[in-house]
Amino acid sequence: MVGKTMLDAINEQIKHEMESAYIYLSMAAYFHSLNLDGMAHWMRAQAHEETIHAMKFFDHLTNRGASVTLLDLKQLKTTWKNPLEPWKDAYAHEKFITGKIHGLLKIARKENDYTAEPLLAWFVNEQIEEENNTDKVCRQLEMIGDSKEGLFMLDRELGTRIFTAGSPFDPAAYNLVQ
Ligand code: OFO
């Protein structure tokens, strides 16, 4: 049984993860418009990963007999001034999500929800990677400055991201890839 406070907080987190997917998809569209298809590819893979994050919480509630309530998604930014800006926004967004995960863990500890803790511990670790990935690209872009050559090289590298998880809506597929 999931307590009311935890239930509301997880439903809220499903919304945040789906908003993350939407934000990254919006960034993918922006990078496609600049013909930076490597960055767009990275963002599309990230949108996929965020949908899996949402579904991990969705399945957690469903498997515990609690009901999922899908909340309205927030209106998003759809354009940026230069290729660095979306990466900065992505890093800021990941720090925001880390705060939300820590908040969920606080609720779990306060309410003695030991069942939620392993899932939240997975997300605490995942957020280290999420912040690091986006921050690293920000720092690389800052190093590159106005060099078009550097930008195209980084774009090519980001285009090699491999994301082998199956459909975000099939737990049997996505559970194989952590
Ligand atoms: Fe779901 O980790 Fe990014 O937002």
Coordinates of C-alpha atoms and ligand atoms in Angstrom, one line a residue:
M1 CA 0.0 0.0 0.0
V2 CA 1.3 3.4 -1.0
G3 CA 0.5 6.3 1.4
K4 CA -1.3 9.3 0.1
T5 CA 1.6 11.7 0.4
M6 CA 3.9 9.3 -1.5
L7 CA 1.2 8.6 -4.1
D8 CA 0.7 12.3 -4.9
A9 CA 4.5 12.9 -5.0
I10 CA 5.1 9.9 -7.4
N11 CA 2.2 11.0 -9.7
E12 CA 3.8 14.5 -9.7
Q13 CA 7.2 12.9 -10.5
I14 CA 5.7 11.0 -13.5
K15 CA 4.6 14.4 -14.8
H16 CA 8.2 15.8 -14.3
E17 CA 9.7 12.9 -16.2
M18 CA 7.3 13.2 -19.0
E19 CA 8.0 16.9 -19.1
S20 CA 11.7 16.0 -19.3
A21 CA 10.9 13.9 -22.3
Y22 CA 9.0 16.7 -23.9
I23 CA 11.8 19.2 -23.2
Y24 CA 14.4 17.0 -24.8
L25 CA 12.2 16.4 -27.8
S26 CA 11.8 20.1 -28.2
M27 CA 15.6 20.5 -28.0
A28 CA 15.9 17.7 -30.7
A29 CA 13.6 19.7 -33.0
Y30 CA 15.7 22.8 -32.4
F31 CA 19.0 21.0 -33.2
H32 CA 17.4 19.5 -36.4
S33 CA 16.5 23.0 -37.4
L34 CA 20.3 23.9 -37.2
N35 CA 21.3 20.8 -39.1
L36 CA 23.1 19.6 -35.9
D37 CA 21.7 16.1 -36.3
G38 CA 24.1 14.5 -33.9
M39 CA 22.9 16.7 -31.0
A40 CA 19.3 16.1 -32.2
H41 CA 20.0 12.3 -32.1
W42 CA 21.3 12.6 -28.5
M43 CA 18.3 14.5 -27.5
R44 CA 15.9 12.0 -29.1
A45 CA 17.6 9.2 -27.2
Q46 CA 17.3 11.2 -24.0
A47 CA 13.6 11.8 -24.6
H48 CA 13.2 8.0 -24.9
E49 CA 15.2 7.5 -21.7
E50 CA 13.0 10.0 -19.8
T51 CA 9.8 8.2 -20.9
I52 CA 11.3 5.1 -19.4
H53 CA 12.0 7.0 -16.2
A54 CA 8.3 8.0 -16.1
M55 CA 7.2 4.4 -16.7
K56 CA 9.4 3.1 -13.9
F57 CA 7.4 5.3 -11.5
F58 CA 4.2 4.4 -13.3
D59 CA 4.9 0.7 -13.0
H60 CA 6.0 1.1 -9.3
L61 CA 2.5 2.5 -8.5
T62 CA 0.6 0.0 -10.6
N63 CA 2.6 -3.0 -9.2
R64 CA 1.7 -1.8 -5.7
G65 CA -2.0 -1.6 -6.4
A66 CA -2.1 2.2 -6.4
S67 CA -3.6 4.3 -9.1
V68 CA -1.7 6.5 -11.5
T69 CA -3.1 9.9 -12.2
L70 CA -1.6 11.6 -15.3
L71 CA -1.3 15.4 -14.7
D72 CA -1.1 18.2 -17.2
L73 CA 2.3 18.9 -18.7
K74 CA 3.8 22.4 -18.5
Q75 CA 4.2 24.6 -21.6
L76 CA 7.8 24.4 -22.8
K77 CA 10.4 26.6 -24.3
T78 CA 10.7 25.8 -28.0
T79 CA 13.6 27.9 -29.2
W80 CA 17.1 28.9 -28.1
K81 CA 19.6 31.5 -29.1
N82 CA 22.6 29.2 -29.8
P83 CA 23.6 25.5 -29.4
L84 CA 25.0 26.1 -25.9
E85 CA 21.7 27.4 -24.4
P86 CA 19.7 24.2 -24.6
W87 CA 22.5 22.2 -23.0
K88 CA 22.6 24.8 -20.2
D89 CA 18.9 24.5 -19.7
A90 CA 19.2 20.7 -19.8
Y91 CA 21.8 20.8 -17.0
A92 CA 19.7 23.2 -14.9
H93 CA 16.6 20.9 -15.5
E94 CA 18.6 17.8 -14.4
K95 CA 19.6 19.6 -11.1
F96 CA 15.9 20.4 -10.6
I97 CA 15.0 16.7 -11.2
T98 CA 17.7 15.7 -8.7
G99 CA 16.0 17.9 -6.1
K100 CA 12.7 16.2 -6.8
I101 CA 14.2 12.7 -6.4
H102 CA 15.8 13.7 -3.1
G103 CA 12.4 15.1 -2.0
L104 CA 10.8 11.7 -2.8
L105 CA 13.5 9.9 -0.8
K106 CA 12.8 12.2 2.2
I107 CA 9.1 11.3 2.0
A108 CA 9.9 7.6 1.8
R109 CA 12.0 7.8 4.9
K110 CA 9.5 9.9 6.8
E111 CA 6.7 7.5 6.0
N112 CA 8.7 4.3 6.4
D113 CA 8.0 3.4 2.8
Y114 CA 10.9 0.8 2.5
T115 CA 9.4 -0.5 -0.7
A116 CA 10.0 2.7 -2.6
E117 CA 13.6 3.1 -1.4
P118 CA 15.3 0.8 -3.9
L119 CA 13.6 2.5 -6.8
L120 CA 14.6 5.9 -5.4
A121 CA 18.2 4.8 -4.8
W122 CA 18.3 3.8 -8.5
F123 CA 17.2 7.3 -9.4
V124 CA 19.6 9.0 -7.0
N125 CA 22.5 7.3 -8.9
E126 CA 20.9 7.9 -12.3
Q127 CA 20.8 11.6 -11.5
I128 CA 24.6 11.7 -11.1
E129 CA 24.9 10.6 -14.7
E130 CA 22.1 12.8 -15.9
E131 CA 23.8 15.9 -14.5
N132 CA 27.3 14.9 -15.6
N133 CA 26.3 14.2 -19.2
T134 CA 24.7 17.6 -19.7
D135 CA 27.2 19.6 -17.7
K136 CA 30.1 17.9 -19.7
V137 CA 28.6 19.1 -23.0
C138 CA 28.2 22.6 -21.7
R139 CA 31.8 22.7 -20.7
Q140 CA 33.0 21.3 -24.0
L141 CA 30.9 23.9 -25.9
E142 CA 32.3 26.6 -23.8
M143 CA 35.8 25.4 -24.6
I144 CA 35.0 25.2 -28.3
G145 CA 33.7 28.9 -28.3
D146 CA 33.1 30.1 -31.9
S147 CA 34.9 27.3 -33.7
K148 CA 32.5 25.8 -36.3
E149 CA 34.9 22.9 -36.7
G150 CA 34.8 22.1 -33.0
L151 CA 31.0 22.3 -33.0
F152 CA 30.7 19.9 -35.9
M153 CA 33.2 17.5 -34.3
L154 CA 31.2 17.5 -31.1
D155 CA 28.0 17.1 -33.0
R156 CA 29.4 14.0 -34.7
E157 CA 30.5 12.5 -31.4
L158 CA 27.1 13.1 -29.8
G159 CA 25.5 11.4 -32.8
T160 CA 27.2 8.1 -31.9
R161 CA 25.1 7.8 -28.7
I162 CA 23.8 4.2 -28.5
F163 CA 20.6 3.6 -26.6
T164 CA 19.4 0.1 -26.9
A165 CA 16.4 0.1 -24.5
G166 CA 13.2 -1.3 -26.0
S167 CA 9.9 0.3 -26.0
P168 CA 9.3 2.6 -23.0
F169 CA 5.9 1.0 -22.6
D170 CA 7.2 -2.6 -22.4
P171 CA 8.7 -3.3 -18.9
A172 CA 10.1 -6.6 -20.2
A173 CA 12.1 -4.7 -22.8
Y174 CA 13.3 -1.7 -20.9
N175 CA 14.2 -3.6 -17.7
L176 CA 16.9 -5.4 -19.6
V177 CA 18.8 -2.1 -20.1
Q178 CA 19.7 -0.1 -17.0
Ligands
OFO1 FE1 14.7 11.5 -15.7 O1 16.4 12.1 -15.5 FE2 16.6 13.5 -16.7 O2 15.2 14.5 -16.4

